[in-house]
Tab-separated table of C-alpha atoms and ligand atoms in Angstrom:
chain	number	residue	atom	x	y	z
S	120	MET	CA	-4.904	8.900	20.452
S	121	THR	CA	-2.943	5.945	19.427
S	122	PRO	CA	-1.334	6.165	15.972
S	123	ARG	CA	-3.843	3.598	14.791
S	124	LEU	CA	-6.546	5.615	15.897
S	125	VAL	CA	-5.480	8.483	13.940
S	126	LEU	CA	-5.104	6.542	10.562
S	127	ILE	CA	-8.592	5.647	9.671
S	128	PRO	CA	-10.049	9.407	10.083
S	129	LEU	CA	-6.640	10.459	7.646
S	130	LEU	CA	-7.703	7.812	5.273
S	131	ILE	CA	-11.004	9.038	5.147
S	132	SER	CA	-10.153	12.776	5.184
S	133	MET	CA	-8.077	12.008	1.756
S	134	GLY	CA	-11.308	11.445	-0.208
S	135	LEU	CA	-13.238	8.186	-0.473
S	136	ALA	CA	-13.806	8.979	-3.974
S	137	ASN	CA	-10.223	9.175	-5.108
S	138	ALA	CA	-9.424	5.884	-3.129
S	139	ALA	CA	-10.067	3.555	-5.773
S	140	ALA	CA	-8.482	5.656	-8.665
S	141	TRP	CA	-5.318	5.991	-7.301
S	142	ALA	CA	-4.060	2.626	-7.679
S	143	GLN	CA	-5.184	2.894	-11.336
S	144	ASP	CA	-4.012	6.417	-12.330
S	145	LYS	CA	-1.778	5.757	-15.145
S	146	GLY	CA	1.723	7.056	-15.540
S	147	THR	CA	4.107	8.019	-18.180
S	148	VAL	CA	7.271	6.298	-19.616
S	149	ASP	CA	8.634	9.931	-19.701
S	150	PRO	CA	8.087	11.444	-16.292
S	151	LYS	CA	9.321	15.264	-16.070
S	152	PRO	CA	11.358	15.923	-13.104
S	153	LEU	CA	9.904	18.228	-10.903
S	154	PRO	CA	11.174	22.004	-10.836
S	155	PRO	CA	13.771	23.392	-8.293
S	156	LEU	CA	11.709	24.677	-5.125
S	157	ALA	CA	12.377	28.562	-4.740
S	158	ASN	CA	12.740	28.465	-0.971
S	159	PRO	CA	12.950	24.894	0.097
S	160	ASN	CA	13.816	26.008	3.797
S	161	ASP	CA	10.530	27.454	3.750
S	162	PRO	CA	9.083	25.693	7.132
S	163	LYS	CA	5.642	25.739	5.863
S	164	ILE	CA	6.577	23.863	2.535
S	165	GLY	CA	4.779	20.328	2.176
S	166	ALA	CA	6.876	17.850	3.406
S	167	LYS	CA	5.621	15.986	0.100
S	168	GLU	CA	7.866	18.512	-2.110
S	169	LEU	CA	11.067	17.621	-0.405
S	170	PHE	CA	10.610	13.643	-0.432
S	171	GLY	CA	8.828	13.982	-3.780
S	172	ARG	CA	12.168	15.497	-5.306
S	173	LYS	CA	14.338	12.488	-3.864
S	174	VAL	CA	15.426	9.864	-6.649
S	175	LEU	CA	17.591	7.753	-4.875
S	176	PRO	CA	17.556	6.600	-0.663
S	177	ALA	CA	19.799	8.244	1.754
S	178	ALA	CA	23.240	6.612	2.076
S	179	MET	CA	22.834	5.908	5.331
S	180	PRO	CA	22.235	2.659	7.599
S	181	THR	CA	18.828	1.586	7.222
S	182	ARG	CA	16.483	3.122	9.785
S	183	VAL	CA	12.692	3.582	9.857
S	184	LEU	CA	11.851	6.585	11.478
S	185	GLY	CA	8.187	7.351	12.473
S	186	PHE	CA	4.705	6.147	11.722
S	187	TYR	CA	3.270	4.712	8.759
S	188	ALA	CA	1.495	7.670	8.110
S	189	HIS	CA	3.936	10.371	9.219
S	190	GLY	CA	7.559	9.334	8.727
S	191	CYS	CA	10.357	8.580	6.709
S	192	ILE	CA	13.347	6.022	5.820
S	193	ALA	CA	16.750	6.014	5.678
S	194	GLY	CA	18.827	3.448	3.772
S	195	ALA	CA	15.867	1.964	1.866
S	196	GLU	CA	16.552	-0.811	-0.505
S	197	GLY	CA	14.829	-0.715	-3.975
S	198	LEU	CA	12.897	-3.848	-5.393
S	199	PRO	CA	14.568	-4.812	-8.602
S	200	ILE	CA	11.898	-3.810	-11.207
S	201	ASN	CA	11.863	-7.575	-12.692
S	202	GLY	CA	12.133	-10.925	-10.656
S	203	ASP	CA	11.482	-14.359	-12.074
S	204	THR	CA	7.990	-13.942	-10.214
S	205	TRP	CA	7.457	-10.546	-10.012
S	206	GLN	CA	7.541	-7.205	-11.922
S	207	VAL	CA	7.163	-3.682	-10.894
S	208	MET	CA	4.360	-1.355	-12.028
S	209	ARG	CA	4.041	2.266	-12.605
S	210	LEU	CA	7.892	2.710	-12.618
S	211	SER	CA	7.345	6.446	-13.014
S	212	ARG	CA	5.956	6.814	-9.785
S	213	ASN	CA	9.440	5.528	-8.209
S	214	ARG	CA	8.043	3.962	-5.141
S	215	TYR	CA	9.405	0.606	-5.616
S	216	TRP	CA	11.557	1.612	-2.131
S	217	GLY	CA	11.448	-0.327	1.049
S	218	HIS	CA	12.891	-1.435	4.362
S	219	PRO	CA	15.004	-4.688	3.099
S	220	ASP	CA	12.698	-6.696	5.330
S	221	LEU	CA	9.934	-5.744	3.272
S	222	VAL	CA	11.801	-6.179	-0.137
S	223	ALA	CA	12.696	-9.549	1.004
S	224	LEU	CA	9.038	-10.233	1.972
S	225	VAL	CA	7.622	-9.006	-1.335
S	226	LYS	CA	10.171	-11.468	-3.032
S	227	ARG	CA	9.173	-14.669	-0.905
S	228	LEU	CA	5.821	-13.841	-1.473
S	229	SER	CA	6.047	-13.916	-5.341
S	230	GLU	CA	7.693	-17.097	-4.977
S	231	LYS	CA	4.773	-18.348	-2.745
S	232	ALA	CA	2.213	-16.793	-5.649
S	233	HIS	CA	3.798	-19.179	-8.178
S	234	LYS	CA	3.762	-22.440	-6.039
S	235	ASP	CA	0.550	-21.815	-3.889
S	236	ALA	CA	-1.478	-19.883	-6.426
S	237	GLY	CA	-0.068	-21.243	-9.711
S	238	TRP	CA	0.319	-17.473	-10.715
S	239	PRO	CA	3.304	-16.690	-13.060
S	240	GLY	CA	4.023	-13.923	-10.638
S	241	ILE	CA	2.766	-10.772	-9.036
S	242	LEU	CA	2.638	-7.442	-9.948
S	243	VAL	CA	4.063	-4.665	-7.562
S	244	GLY	CA	2.149	-1.364	-7.012
S	245	ASP	CA	3.361	1.208	-4.494
S	246	MET	CA	5.893	0.713	-1.840
S	247	SER	CA	7.666	3.799	-0.834
S	248	GLN	CA	9.273	6.908	-2.034
S	249	PRO	CA	13.400	6.300	-1.849
S	250	ARG	CA	13.218	7.911	1.255
S	251	GLY	CA	9.956	7.711	2.235
S	252	GLY	CA	7.781	10.634	3.551
S	253	PRO	CA	4.457	11.816	2.235
S	254	MET	CA	3.813	11.723	-1.448
S	255	PHE	CA	2.057	14.350	-4.166
S	256	THR	CA	-0.770	11.399	-4.864
S	257	GLY	CA	-2.328	8.287	-3.689
S	258	HIS	CA	-1.662	7.268	-0.128
S	259	ALA	CA	-1.586	8.796	3.731
S	260	SER	CA	0.604	5.894	4.902
S	261	HIS	CA	3.403	3.883	2.619
S	262	GLN	CA	5.666	6.609	4.492
S	263	VAL	CA	7.978	4.662	6.228
S	264	GLY	CA	9.241	1.799	3.703
S	265	LEU	CA	7.038	-0.902	5.801
S	266	ASP	CA	3.981	-0.942	3.609
S	267	ALA	CA	3.435	-2.240	0.061
S	268	ASP	CA	0.677	-2.838	-2.798
S	269	ILE	CA	0.323	-6.131	-4.344
S	270	TRP	CA	-2.124	-6.177	-7.420
S	271	LEU	CA	-5.078	-8.366	-7.602
S	272	THR	CA	-4.245	-9.276	-11.120
S	273	PRO	CA	-1.719	-12.012	-11.923
S	274	MET	CA	1.573	-11.181	-13.304
S	275	PRO	CA	1.221	-12.213	-17.116
S	276	ASN	CA	3.532	-14.933	-18.234
S	277	ARG	CA	5.936	-12.445	-20.286
S	278	LYS	CA	7.988	-9.601	-19.623
S	279	LEU	CA	5.791	-6.056	-19.641
S	280	SER	CA	6.701	-3.280	-21.394
S	281	ARG	CA	7.625	-0.200	-19.887
S	282	ASN	CA	4.737	1.231	-21.612
S	283	GLU	CA	2.227	-1.403	-20.553
S	284	ARG	CA	3.593	-0.981	-16.870
S	285	GLU	CA	2.443	2.553	-16.848
S	286	ASP	CA	-0.908	2.116	-18.764
S	287	MET	CA	-2.079	-1.236	-17.936
S	288	SER	CA	-5.139	-1.476	-15.025
S	289	ALA	CA	-5.737	-4.090	-12.488
S	290	VAL	CA	-9.081	-5.995	-12.702
S	291	MET	CA	-11.958	-4.995	-10.266
S	292	MET	CA	-12.705	-7.749	-7.850
S	293	VAL	CA	-15.814	-6.154	-6.574
S	294	ARG	CA	-19.331	-6.546	-7.789
S	295	ASP	CA	-21.139	-3.651	-9.035
S	296	ASP	CA	-23.203	-3.643	-6.250
S	297	ARG	CA	-20.122	-3.368	-3.888
S	298	LEU	CA	-21.827	-6.223	-1.756
S	299	ASP	CA	-19.744	-8.796	-2.731
S	300	ILE	CA	-16.769	-10.067	-4.737
S	301	ASP	CA	-17.364	-10.771	-8.646
S	302	PRO	CA	-17.090	-14.746	-9.082
S	303	LYS	CA	-16.049	-14.163	-12.687
S	304	VAL	CA	-12.901	-12.640	-11.355
S	305	PHE	CA	-11.886	-13.647	-7.766
S	306	THR	CA	-10.451	-16.919	-7.859
S	307	PRO	CA	-8.924	-19.504	-5.400
S	308	GLY	CA	-5.716	-18.231	-6.432
S	309	HIS	CA	-6.398	-14.527	-5.074
S	310	LEU	CA	-7.314	-16.239	-1.745
S	311	ALA	CA	-4.341	-18.190	-1.647
S	312	VAL	CA	-1.728	-15.014	-2.273
S	313	ILE	CA	-3.704	-13.163	-0.042
S	314	ARG	CA	-3.396	-15.944	2.863
S	315	ALA	CA	0.284	-16.244	2.107
S	316	ALA	CA	1.101	-12.946	2.720
S	317	ALA	CA	-1.142	-12.759	5.750
S	318	GLN	CA	0.600	-15.974	7.162
S	319	GLU	CA	3.914	-14.192	6.980
S	320	PRO	CA	4.933	-13.738	11.011
S	321	THR	CA	6.459	-10.010	10.339
S	322	VAL	CA	3.267	-9.003	8.213
S	323	GLN	CA	0.722	-7.412	10.799
S	324	ARG	CA	-1.892	-6.202	8.676
S	325	ILE	CA	-3.504	-6.496	5.433
S	326	PHE	CA	-6.093	-4.113	3.888
S	327	VAL	CA	-8.802	-5.346	1.293
S	328	ASN	CA	-11.863	-4.127	0.534
S	329	ALA	CA	-14.837	-5.454	2.589
S	330	ALA	CA	-16.317	-7.470	-0.043
S	331	ILE	CA	-13.187	-9.296	-0.486
S	332	LYS	CA	-13.162	-9.860	3.206
S	333	LYS	CA	-16.254	-11.418	2.931
S	334	ALA	CA	-15.120	-13.789	0.424
S	335	LEU	CA	-12.195	-14.684	2.445
S	336	CYS	CA	-14.229	-15.418	5.348
S	337	ARG	CA	-16.527	-17.507	3.374
S	338	GLU	CA	-13.834	-19.214	1.275
S	339	ALA	CA	-11.217	-20.159	3.822
S	340	ARG	CA	-10.476	-23.423	4.722
S	341	GLY	CA	-8.146	-25.251	7.190
S	342	ASP	CA	-6.123	-22.775	9.095
S	343	ARG	CA	-8.366	-19.641	9.591
S	344	HIS	CA	-5.968	-17.732	12.317
S	345	TRP	CA	-4.711	-15.446	9.523
S	346	LEU	CA	-7.868	-13.966	8.704
S	347	SER	CA	-7.617	-11.422	11.945
S	348	LYS	CA	-4.847	-9.908	10.204
S	349	VAL	CA	-7.119	-9.135	7.024
S	350	ARG	CA	-8.631	-5.881	7.851
S	351	PRO	CA	-11.134	-4.095	5.840
S	352	MET	CA	-10.516	-0.941	4.265
S	353	TYR	CA	-12.062	1.558	1.536
S	354	GLY	CA	-10.557	1.182	-1.963
S	355	HIS	CA	-8.432	-1.853	-2.143
S	356	ASP	CA	-10.625	-3.341	-4.868
S	357	TYR	CA	-7.644	-3.777	-7.293
S	358	HIS	CA	-5.143	-4.435	-4.906
S	359	PHE	CA	-4.053	-5.484	-1.286
S	360	HIS	CA	-1.957	-3.755	1.218
S	361	ILE	CA	0.441	-5.343	3.134
S	362	ARG	CA	1.964	-3.873	6.310
S	363	ILE	CA	4.708	-5.091	8.013
S	364	LYS	CA	5.365	-4.685	11.647
S	365	CYS	CA	8.611	-2.179	13.204
S	366	PRO	CA	11.768	-4.305	11.979
S	367	PRO	CA	13.513	-6.191	14.942
S	368	GLY	CA	15.983	-3.726	16.573
S	369	SER	CA	14.324	-0.804	15.081
S	370	GLY	CA	14.089	0.963	18.343
S	371	ALA	CA	11.073	3.355	19.714
S	372	GLU	CA	12.072	5.585	16.671
S	373	CYS	CA	9.982	3.114	14.538
S	374	GLU	CA	6.412	3.893	15.969
S	375	GLY	CA	4.526	0.451	15.397
S	376	GLN	CA	0.772	-0.532	15.945
S	377	PRO	CA	-0.775	-3.256	17.933
S	378	ASP	CA	-1.616	-6.167	16.665
S	379	PRO	CA	-5.013	-6.290	15.644
S	380	ALA	CA	-7.734	-8.498	17.566
S	381	GLU	CA	-7.151	-11.993	17.608
S	382	SER	CA	-10.907	-12.561	16.043
S	383	GLU	CA	-11.360	-13.461	12.462
S	384	GLY	CA	-13.495	-10.643	12.079
S	385	CYS	CA	-15.872	-12.657	9.904
S	386	LYS	CA	-19.119	-12.419	12.102
S	387	PRO	CA	-21.614	-10.314	9.857
S	388	ALA	CA	-21.493	-7.847	13.124
S	389	ASP	CA	-17.847	-7.304	12.134
S	390	LEU	CA	-18.432	-6.026	8.395
S	391	ALA	CA	-21.936	-4.469	8.803
S	392	TYR	CA	-20.373	-1.138	9.043
S	393	TRP	CA	-18.937	-1.598	5.589
S	394	PHE	CA	-21.851	-2.638	3.837
S	395	LYS	CA	-24.150	0.285	5.225
S	396	ASP	CA	-25.196	2.211	2.430
S	397	SER	CA	-23.925	5.425	3.896
S	398	VAL	CA	-20.337	3.646	3.661
S	399	LEU	CA	-20.778	2.378	0.169
S	400	HIS	CA	-22.593	5.170	-1.512
S	401	PRO	CA	-21.191	8.151	0.585
S	402	LYS	CA	-23.368	11.546	0.109
S	403	PRO	CA	-21.029	14.589	-0.734
S	404	PRO	CA	-20.942	17.093	2.402
S	405	ALA	CA	-23.191	20.044	1.384
S	406	THR	CA	-20.438	22.246	1.771
S	407	PRO	CA	-17.208	20.776	0.682
S	408	PRO	CA	-14.384	20.227	3.369
S	409	LYS	CA	-11.510	22.766	3.203
S	410	PRO	CA	-8.327	20.954	1.829
S	411	LYS	CA	-6.161	20.646	4.969
S	412	PRO	CA	-2.548	22.172	4.444
S	413	PRO	CA	-0.315	19.853	3.519
S	414	MET	CA	2.107	17.609	6.247
S	415	THR	CA	5.104	20.002	6.379
S	416	MET	CA	8.571	18.883	7.981
S	417	ALA	CA	7.125	19.641	11.475
S	418	SER	CA	4.837	16.709	11.597
S	419	LEU	CA	7.414	14.255	10.900
S	420	PRO	CA	10.569	12.855	13.247
S	421	ALA	CA	13.252	15.699	13.523
S	422	SER	CA	15.704	13.057	12.212
S	423	CYS	CA	13.808	12.942	8.645
S	424	LYS	CA	15.483	16.158	8.071
S	425	ALA	CA	18.927	14.491	8.269
S	426	VAL	CA	17.351	11.975	6.082
S	427	LEU	CA	16.872	14.507	3.306
S	428	ALA	CA	19.786	15.880	3.450
S	429	ALA	CA	21.959	12.869	3.083
S	430	THR	CA	23.865	12.287	0.211
S	431	ASP	CA	22.119	9.950	-2.357
S	432	ALA	CA	23.028	6.064	-2.072
S	433	LYS	CA	24.638	4.746	-5.175
S	434	PRO	CA	21.873	3.533	-7.765
N	340	ZN	ZN1	-1.554	0.810	-0.094
C-alpha cells in the first residue's frame, strides 16, 4: 500500500464527526504545561506524549523525517505570530512550526492574499509541533512540517488579542445541506487565495471540503490547471489545508507522495462520492469501533528518536 493510500483510511478512522470541530476547538491564554511522564522510555508510550511535551525545535540541521502522517522534523522554523499580512491563531497549541520552505510559503501566500484577494491578510491555523510528530488532537498529518491550515476567514484589519486568537471562530463556508458553498460567505477572494496557494510550484495538494471544490470548479476562470491540486476532503469547511512536496535535497528520508492526477477533478463523477448521502450523513456504526492504540515511536522513523533527544533550539 502506498503512503498516499494509507492516509485516507487514517483520516476516516480518526472520526469524521470530530473533523469539523477540530479547527474550531478553542484554546486558552494560560495553557498548563503537561505533567512529566512517569516512564518516558516505555516503548508502548504514545509518541504524541513525547512530541507534545517539546516546546522548542531540535537544535539540529533541518531534516524532514518520514511521511506526513508518521514522521517528525528536525530544525523546524517558527512562523512569527504576527506579520504585516498574517496572524497566527490558537497560539496555545504551539503548532506554528514547519520546514523553512513552508514558513516562506505561508508568508508569500499572505502577501498574495493581500494583493490578489484584497484581504488585509490571512489567519494561520495549525502547522506542526516544534519537532513535528503526532498530536494529542486534530490531525493525522501535519507531522513533518510540510502541512499548514489556513483559515477561510480573512485576517481582520487589526491585531487580534491573545484571547481572540484562542476564542475567535472561523466562518463556515458550506451550506446547511452540505451540497454547496454558502454564497453569502464564500467570495471571489476565497477563490483567489486558494488559487494563489495551488499555483505555488512546491504545493502538491490542497484539501478543501467537496462543496468548496465544486464551487471552485464552477467559478474558476482563465487558467484552471491549478484545480488538479485541490482535492476534496472531509472537514475543511472552515479552513483549507496546504501540503508541500518534500523540499529539494531532502533525500529518501522524506517520504513524499505522487503528484495528483493532471485532470481538474471537476466532472460530476469525480465529486459524486463526496455528495452521497452516506458520506454527507454517515450513520454511526452499530458497535463503536475500538479506539486504536496511539502511534508509538516504533511507527516513526528511527531517526525521530534523536530529534526528541536533541537540545532545544534557541527561542
Ligand atoms: Zn490540516
